[in-house]
PDB file of C-alpha atoms in Angstrom:
ATOM      1  CA  MET A  18      57.603 120.663 124.899  1.00 50.00           C
ATOM      2  CA  VAL A  19      59.849 117.894 123.807  1.00 57.00           C
ATOM      3  CA  GLY A  20      63.700 117.732 125.116  1.00 60.00           C
ATOM      4  CA  SER A  21      62.869 120.508 128.161  1.00 67.00           C
ATOM      5  CA  LYS A  22      64.892 120.041 131.174  1.00 73.00           C
ATOM      6  CA  ILE A  23      62.750 121.589 134.713  1.00 75.00           C
ATOM      7  CA  ALA A  24      64.424 122.225 137.787  1.00 76.00           C
ATOM      8  CA  VAL A  25      62.874 122.545 140.991  1.00 77.00           C
ATOM      9  CA  VAL A  26      64.510 123.653 144.363  1.00 79.00           C
ATOM     10  CA  LEU A  27      62.738 123.665 147.405  1.00 78.00           C
ATOM     11  CA  VAL A  28      63.540 125.431 150.561  1.00 83.00           C
ATOM     12  CA  TYR A  29      62.224 125.457 153.990  1.00 78.00           C
ATOM     13  CA  VAL A  30      64.608 127.625 156.565  1.00 77.00           C
ATOM     14  CA  ASN A  31      67.533 125.407 156.365  1.00 75.00           C
ATOM     15  CA  ASP A  32      66.726 122.821 154.450  1.00 74.00           C
ATOM     16  CA  LEU A  33      67.218 122.330 150.607  1.00 73.00           C
ATOM     17  CA  LEU A  34      65.914 119.956 148.000  1.00 69.00           C
ATOM     18  CA  ILE A  35      66.553 119.733 144.733  1.00 69.00           C
ATOM     19  CA  THR A  36      65.199 117.944 142.119  1.00 68.00           C
ATOM     20  CA  GLY A  37      63.598 117.324 138.574  1.00 65.00           C
ATOM     21  CA  ASN A  38      63.243 115.725 134.976  1.00 61.00           C
ATOM     22  CA  ASN A  39      66.813 113.994 133.763  1.00 56.00           C
ATOM     23  CA  ASP A  40      67.022 111.659 131.105  1.00 46.00           C
ATOM     24  CA  GLU A  41      70.277 110.494 132.022  1.00 50.00           C
ATOM     25  CA  LEU A  42      69.058 107.016 133.648  1.00 48.00           C
ATOM     26  CA  LEU A  43      70.999 105.210 135.112  1.00 75.00           C
ATOM     27  CA  ILE A  44      70.682 101.584 133.045  1.00 59.00           C
ATOM     28  CA  SER A  45      70.316 102.734 130.179  1.00 58.00           C
ATOM     29  CA  ASN A  46      73.456 105.354 129.996  1.00 63.00           C
ATOM     30  CA  SER A  47      75.133 102.497 130.168  1.00 62.00           C
ATOM     31  CA  SER A  48      74.067 100.604 127.600  1.00 62.00           C
ATOM     32  CA  LEU A  49      72.879  98.177 129.497  1.00 64.00           C
ATOM     33  CA  GLY A  50      68.815  98.120 128.683  1.00 64.00           C
ATOM     34  CA  GLY A  51      69.189  94.801 127.247  1.00 70.00           C
ATOM     35  CA  ALA A  52      71.536  92.917 128.950  1.00 75.00           C
ATOM     36  CA  LYS A  53      70.388  89.922 132.073  1.00 82.00           C
ATOM     37  CA  PRO A  54      70.002  91.452 135.272  1.00 81.00           C
ATOM     38  CA  ALA A  55      73.153  90.074 137.909  1.00 83.00           C
ATOM     39  CA  TRP A  56      71.254  88.897 141.342  1.00 89.00           C
ATOM     40  CA  THR A  57      73.737  90.314 143.297  1.00 87.00           C
ATOM     41  CA  PRO A  58      75.995  93.097 143.232  1.00 88.00           C
ATOM     42  CA  LEU A  59      79.258  91.311 143.376  1.00 88.00           C
ATOM     43  CA  GLU A  60      80.306  88.283 142.131  1.00 88.00           C
ATOM     44  CA  SER A  61      81.147  85.508 145.374  1.00 85.00           C
ATOM     45  CA  ASN A  62      84.610  85.720 146.244  1.00 85.00           C
ATOM     46  CA  GLN A  63      85.422  88.486 143.919  1.00 85.00           C
ATOM     47  CA  LYS A  64      89.121  90.537 145.140  1.00 85.00           C
ATOM     48  CA  LEU A  65      88.692  93.618 144.047  1.00 87.00           C
ATOM     49  CA  THR A  66      92.612  95.350 144.655  1.00 85.00           C
ATOM     50  CA  SER A  67      94.042  98.430 142.935  1.00 85.00           C
ATOM     51  CA  ALA A  68      96.658  99.497 140.428  1.00 86.00           C
ATOM     52  CA  GLU A  69      99.657  99.457 142.942  1.00 87.00           C
ATOM     53  CA  TYR A  70      99.082  96.547 144.765  1.00 86.00           C
ATOM     54  CA  ASP A  71      99.337  94.258 141.419  1.00 85.00           C
ATOM     55  CA  ASP A  72     102.805  95.972 140.559  1.00 86.00           C
ATOM     56  CA  HIS A  73     103.633  95.408 144.136  1.00 88.00           C
ATOM     57  CA  VAL A  74     102.758  91.813 143.294  1.00 87.00           C
ATOM     58  CA  GLY A  75     103.579  91.564 139.645  1.00 86.00           C
ATOM     59  CA  HIS A  76      99.844  90.638 138.288  1.00 86.00           C
ATOM     60  CA  LYS A  77      99.811  91.616 134.669  1.00 86.00           C
ATOM     61  CA  GLY A  78      96.540  91.245 132.456  1.00 84.00           C
ATOM     62  CA  ASP A  79      94.334  94.360 134.663  1.00 88.00           C
ATOM     63  CA  ALA A  80      94.403  97.104 132.606  1.00 87.00           C
ATOM     64  CA  THR A  81      93.690 100.713 134.003  1.00 89.00           C
ATOM     65  CA  LEU A  82      91.066 102.975 132.393  1.00 90.00           C
ATOM     66  CA  ASP A  83      92.201 105.322 129.617  1.00 90.00           C
ATOM     67  CA  ASP A  84      88.671 107.088 130.697  1.00 90.00           C
ATOM     68  CA  ILE A  85      88.359 107.070 134.293  1.00 91.00           C
ATOM     69  CA  GLY A  86      85.807 109.928 133.898  1.00 91.00           C
ATOM     70  CA  SER A  87      82.890 107.628 132.942  1.00 90.00           C
ATOM     71  CA  TYR A  88      83.862 104.908 135.560  1.00 92.00           C
ATOM     72  CA  GLN A  89      83.869 108.282 138.157  1.00 92.00           C
ATOM     73  CA  ARG A  90      80.486 109.602 137.243  1.00 90.00           C
ATOM     74  CA  LEU A  91      78.781 105.899 137.450  1.00 91.00           C
ATOM     75  CA  ILE A  92      80.127 105.747 141.038  1.00 92.00           C
ATOM     76  CA  GLY A  93      78.862 108.773 141.867  1.00 90.00           C
ATOM     77  CA  LYS A  94      75.601 107.778 140.584  1.00 88.00           C
ATOM     78  CA  LEU A  95      75.622 104.679 142.462  1.00 90.00           C
ATOM     79  CA  LEU A  96      76.619 106.538 145.653  1.00 88.00           C
ATOM     80  CA  TYR A  97      73.531 108.627 145.646  1.00 83.00           C
ATOM     81  CA  LEU A  98      71.785 105.799 145.278  1.00 84.00           C
ATOM     82  CA  THR A  99      73.036 104.060 148.431  1.00 84.00           C
ATOM     83  CA  MET A 100      70.816 106.688 150.212  1.00 79.00           C
ATOM     84  CA  THR A 101      67.405 103.972 149.151  1.00 77.00           C
ATOM     85  CA  SER A 102      69.449 101.113 147.917  1.00 81.00           C
ATOM     86  CA  PRO A 103      71.373  99.637 151.200  1.00 82.00           C
ATOM     87  CA  ASP A 104      71.988  96.771 150.053  1.00 85.00           C
ATOM     88  CA  ILE A 105      74.639  97.877 147.191  1.00 89.00           C
ATOM     89  CA  SER A 106      76.590 100.115 149.803  1.00 88.00           C
ATOM     90  CA  PHE A 107      79.154  98.016 150.615  1.00 87.00           C
ATOM     91  CA  VAL A 108      80.172  97.197 147.279  1.00 92.00           C
ATOM     92  CA  VAL A 109      79.952 100.799 145.851  1.00 93.00           C
ATOM     93  CA  GLN A 110      82.064 101.866 149.169  1.00 90.00           C
ATOM     94  CA  THR A 111      84.449  99.700 148.186  1.00 89.00           C
ATOM     95  CA  LEU A 112      84.887 100.451 144.622  1.00 92.00           C
ATOM     96  CA  ASN A 113      84.383 104.274 145.069  1.00 92.00           C
ATOM     97  CA  GLN A 114      88.506 103.466 146.784  1.00 90.00           C
ATOM     98  CA  PHE A 115      89.711 103.030 143.308  1.00 92.00           C
ATOM     99  CA  LEU A 116      88.786 106.266 141.923  1.00 91.00           C
ATOM    100  CA  GLN A 117      92.265 107.681 141.383  1.00 91.00           C
ATOM    101  CA  HIS A 118      93.274 104.959 139.380  1.00 92.00           C
ATOM    102  CA  PRO A 119      90.064 102.564 138.085  1.00 93.00           C
ATOM    103  CA  LYS A 120      91.017  98.804 136.811  1.00 92.00           C
ATOM    104  CA  ARG A 121      89.163  96.871 133.983  1.00 94.00           C
ATOM    105  CA  SER A 122      87.736  94.569 136.561  1.00 92.00           C
ATOM    106  CA  HIS A 123      86.606  97.407 138.844  1.00 93.00           C
ATOM    107  CA  MET A 124      84.463  98.619 135.692  1.00 93.00           C
ATOM    108  CA  GLU A 125      83.544  95.126 135.032  1.00 92.00           C
ATOM    109  CA  ALA A 126      81.976  95.255 138.720  1.00 94.00           C
ATOM    110  CA  THR A 127      80.301  98.668 139.057  1.00 92.00           C
ATOM    111  CA  MET A 128      78.691  97.155 135.484  1.00 91.00           C
ATOM    112  CA  ARG A 129      77.482  94.465 137.514  1.00 91.00           C
ATOM    113  CA  ILE A 130      75.783  96.624 140.159  1.00 91.00           C
ATOM    114  CA  VAL A 131      74.093  98.399 136.989  1.00 89.00           C
ATOM    115  CA  LYS A 132      72.743  95.022 136.345  1.00 88.00           C
ATOM    116  CA  TYR A 133      71.727  93.826 139.783  1.00 89.00           C
ATOM    117  CA  ILE A 134      69.905  97.230 140.671  1.00 85.00           C
ATOM    118  CA  LYS A 135      68.287  96.464 136.907  1.00 82.00           C
ATOM    119  CA  LYS A 136      66.296  92.859 138.465  1.00 81.00           C
ATOM    120  CA  GLU A 137      64.532  95.139 141.203  1.00 75.00           C
ATOM    121  CA  PRO A 138      64.282  99.143 139.944  1.00 67.00           C
ATOM    122  CA  GLY A 139      61.476 100.188 142.311  1.00 66.00           C
ATOM    123  CA  LEU A 140      63.299  97.636 145.473  1.00 67.00           C
ATOM    124  CA  GLY A 141      64.176 100.662 147.829  1.00 67.00           C
ATOM    125  CA  VAL A 142      64.444 101.404 151.861  1.00 69.00           C
ATOM    126  CA  LEU A 143      60.723 101.291 153.192  1.00 71.00           C
ATOM    127  CA  LEU A 144      59.642 103.163 156.096  1.00 73.00           C
ATOM    128  CA  SER A 145      56.962 101.545 158.926  1.00 76.00           C
ATOM    129  CA  SER A 146      53.886 103.619 159.015  1.00 80.00           C
ATOM    130  CA  LYS A 147      53.834 102.742 162.616  1.00 82.00           C
ATOM    131  CA  PRO A 148      55.178 105.231 165.080  1.00 83.00           C
ATOM    132  CA  ALA A 149      58.579 104.220 166.315  1.00 83.00           C
ATOM    133  CA  LYS A 150      59.883 104.021 170.131  1.00 86.00           C
ATOM    134  CA  GLU A 151      63.016 102.656 169.659  1.00 89.00           C
ATOM    135  CA  ILE A 152      66.363 102.611 168.013  1.00 89.00           C
ATOM    136  CA  LYS A 153      68.894  99.763 167.715  1.00 90.00           C
ATOM    137  CA  ALA A 154      71.803  99.706 165.902  1.00 90.00           C
ATOM    138  CA  TYR A 155      73.841  96.674 165.170  1.00 90.00           C
ATOM    139  CA  CYS A 156      78.140  96.829 163.956  1.00 88.00           C
ATOM    140  CA  ASP A 157      80.815  94.294 162.965  1.00 84.00           C
ATOM    141  CA  ALA A 158      83.958  95.071 162.676  1.00 82.00           C
ATOM    142  CA  ASN A 159      86.075  92.894 160.818  1.00 80.00           C
ATOM    143  CA  TRP A 160      89.899  93.350 161.841  1.00 78.00           C
ATOM    144  CA  ALA A 161      92.742  94.078 158.495  1.00 74.00           C
ATOM    145  CA  SER A 162      90.208  92.874 156.122  1.00 72.00           C
ATOM    146  CA  CYS A 163      91.375  95.313 152.623  1.00 70.00           C
ATOM    147  CA  PRO A 164      93.551  93.472 150.828  1.00 68.00           C
ATOM    148  CA  ASN A 165      95.227  96.503 149.502  1.00 68.00           C
ATOM    149  CA  THR A 166      96.128  98.803 152.781  1.00 73.00           C
ATOM    150  CA  ARG A 167      95.541  95.514 155.454  1.00 74.00           C
ATOM    151  CA  ARG A 168      92.729  98.091 157.565  1.00 75.00           C
ATOM    152  CA  SER A 169      89.754  96.876 159.520  1.00 77.00           C
ATOM    153  CA  VAL A 170      86.229  97.415 157.681  1.00 73.00           C
ATOM    154  CA  THR A 171      83.787  98.317 160.102  1.00 77.00           C
ATOM    155  CA  ARG A 172      79.801  98.002 159.253  1.00 76.00           C
ATOM    156  CA  TYR A 173      76.116  99.168 160.911  1.00 78.00           C
ATOM    157  CA  LEU A 174      72.863  98.685 160.664  1.00 80.00           C
ATOM    158  CA  VAL A 175      70.663 101.200 161.938  1.00 83.00           C
ATOM    159  CA  LYS A 176      66.990 100.324 162.966  1.00 83.00           C
ATOM    160  CA  TYR A 177      64.560 102.640 163.565  1.00 83.00           C
ATOM    161  CA  GLY A 178      61.043 100.967 164.702  1.00 83.00           C
ATOM    162  CA  ASN A 179      60.163  98.188 162.348  1.00 79.00           C
ATOM    163  CA  THR A 180      61.969  99.973 159.979  1.00 76.00           C
TER     164      THR A 180
END
C-alpha cells in the first residue's frame, strides 16, 4: 500500500505508547536535504533576544516572522527529539522561549539545529546493559544569564550507572 499511514497504540495498565509510520521527516520537511551539516547546534557567542527587547533598545533589522506556525511546529518536533538527543536541549529550550514572537534569527538558529542533527542522525542516548547501582546528579546555575529577563539559568545532568 503506497501512502497508507499506520498508527499503533500499546496500552499496559496506566502506560501508553503511540507509534507509527509518518512521512514527515524533520530534515526533508525543512528543505535542508542538500544542506551542509553543522558541527554545533548553535553558533558560538550568538545572542538570541526577543522582539520586545529589540524594540526597547532600538535594534532594527531582525524582522518578526510572518508565518510563526512553521517555527512553532519545528520547535515542537525538536522538543520531542531532546528526549533522545540531550545535546540539543539547551538551545531548543532557549528557542522555545520565543514561540509567541519568533524572529528571523530564531528561525535561522532552529535551522542550524536541524543541520546539526543531519550530521549524526542516529546519535542518541545509549543505555548500558550492566546493572546500575548508583545515581549521580550534577547541577549548574548561571545567575542572571538570560539577556532578555536577567533570570538565572539552571542546567542539570543525571547519570544512572554508566549512562
